[in-house]
Amino acid sequence: MSVELIRASRLTDAVPYAYASVVPAGARLVHTAGACPIDEHDQVVAPGDVAGQARQVMDNLEVALQAAGAALTDVVRTTVYVASTDQADLVTAWNVVRARFGDHDAPSTLLGVTVLGYQGQLVEVEAVAVVP
């Protein structure tokens, strides 16, 4: 089952993601909780390192998707949260997330937030995916 990624010709093509996505009729949606930079010992990894935390977040997101029978290429949209007011930190997290998706540039929202749920947590990603 494939996700159709939509580009809007009347919107700039300079953004690294599609503007919308369409799921096939009868598809089952998978909604993930926010993937956090937590390791198998319940510890926040890479304290103070946005890129390091983003890598762990994406590892954890892939595990959650796989458990639901989905992969990154099945993702319909994401929301990326970064606990920072520095736009450079948002870009750092985004670059890690975007690289992991490769050519599958699903719509995404990138947000700077005040604080996330775990002490020292800087990055969180939630996703919606589609499976047959």
XYZ file of C-alpha atoms in Angstrom:
132
model
C 0.000 0.000 0.000
C 1.645 3.227 -1.018
C 1.312 6.722 0.321
C 0.765 9.398 -2.319
C 2.846 12.486 -1.556
C 1.406 15.701 -2.957
C 3.377 18.717 -4.159
C 1.452 21.932 -4.699
C 2.592 23.769 -7.811
C 1.406 27.085 -6.395
C 3.618 26.676 -3.297
C 7.402 26.865 -3.218
C 9.300 23.735 -4.164
C 12.244 24.807 -1.992
C 10.968 22.900 1.052
C 12.317 19.378 1.745
C 8.922 17.716 2.175
C 5.612 17.193 0.404
C 2.767 19.536 1.311
C 0.159 16.821 1.743
C -0.298 13.079 1.577
C -3.152 10.789 0.577
C -3.741 7.281 1.880
C -5.480 4.589 -0.156
C -9.102 3.757 0.597
C -9.407 0.994 3.170
C -5.944 1.615 4.587
C -5.320 1.174 8.297
C -3.683 4.139 10.023
C -0.949 3.757 12.617
C -0.539 6.660 15.060
C 2.670 6.561 17.063
C 3.304 8.151 20.398
C 6.149 10.615 20.352
C 9.390 8.684 19.942
C 11.830 9.831 22.615
C 15.632 9.594 22.898
C 15.418 6.812 25.489
C 17.662 3.732 25.370
C 16.932 0.167 26.505
C 17.952 1.154 30.070
C 15.302 3.921 30.241
C 17.971 6.612 30.027
C 17.938 9.748 27.880
C 20.850 9.372 25.465
C 23.232 12.053 24.221
C 22.591 14.740 26.868
C 22.883 18.203 25.297
C 23.314 16.732 21.782
C 20.374 17.481 19.498
C 21.702 15.372 16.605
C 22.535 12.421 18.863
C 19.083 12.496 20.417
C 17.441 12.801 16.987
C 19.275 9.647 15.839
C 18.002 7.702 18.880
C 14.497 9.070 18.354
C 14.501 7.843 14.759
C 15.814 4.427 15.831
C 12.957 4.190 18.352
C 10.390 5.423 15.831
C 11.435 2.716 13.385
C 11.042 0.053 16.092
C 7.542 1.309 16.962
C 6.518 1.390 13.306
C 7.887 -2.119 12.708
C 5.900 -3.418 15.687
C 2.762 -2.093 13.952
C 3.727 -3.608 10.599
C 4.886 -0.324 9.069
C 8.127 1.269 7.886
C 9.338 4.821 7.395
C 8.170 4.640 3.773
C 4.622 4.111 5.079
C 4.630 7.368 7.048
C 1.940 9.851 6.039
C 3.108 12.749 8.237
C 5.348 13.604 11.164
C 5.667 16.217 13.850
C 9.169 16.981 15.109
C 9.512 18.685 18.484
C 12.773 20.294 19.621
C 13.144 21.759 23.108
C 14.969 24.891 22.059
C 14.422 28.501 21.059
C 17.495 28.343 18.797
C 16.474 27.791 15.181
C 19.840 26.129 14.514
C 18.860 23.340 16.932
C 15.618 22.818 15.034
C 17.537 22.597 11.755
C 20.003 20.125 13.297
C 17.184 17.831 14.430
C 15.374 18.222 11.118
C 18.463 17.269 9.128
C 18.781 13.984 11.044
C 15.069 13.181 10.724
C 14.935 14.116 7.040
C 18.049 12.071 6.204
C 16.529 8.973 7.812
C 13.453 9.235 5.580
C 15.567 9.408 2.407
C 13.439 9.984 -0.690
C 10.193 9.556 1.267
C 9.575 13.213 2.090
C 6.235 12.992 3.891
C 4.644 16.206 5.166
C 6.065 17.317 8.476
C 5.781 20.063 11.044
C 8.888 21.206 12.924
C 8.331 22.945 16.259
C 10.474 24.558 18.907
C 8.959 23.930 22.330
C 9.802 24.952 25.866
C 10.252 21.529 27.406
C 9.655 17.851 26.637
C 8.646 15.011 28.950
C 11.965 13.589 30.150
C 14.718 15.384 32.044
C 17.307 16.411 29.437
C 15.132 15.459 26.457
C 15.656 17.720 23.455
C 13.921 15.889 20.568
C 10.696 13.958 20.007
C 9.028 12.753 16.787
C 5.491 11.464 16.324
C 4.216 9.933 13.114
C 1.141 8.684 11.319
C 1.663 5.771 8.940
C -0.530 3.562 6.771
C -0.573 -0.226 6.576
C -2.792 -2.621 4.598
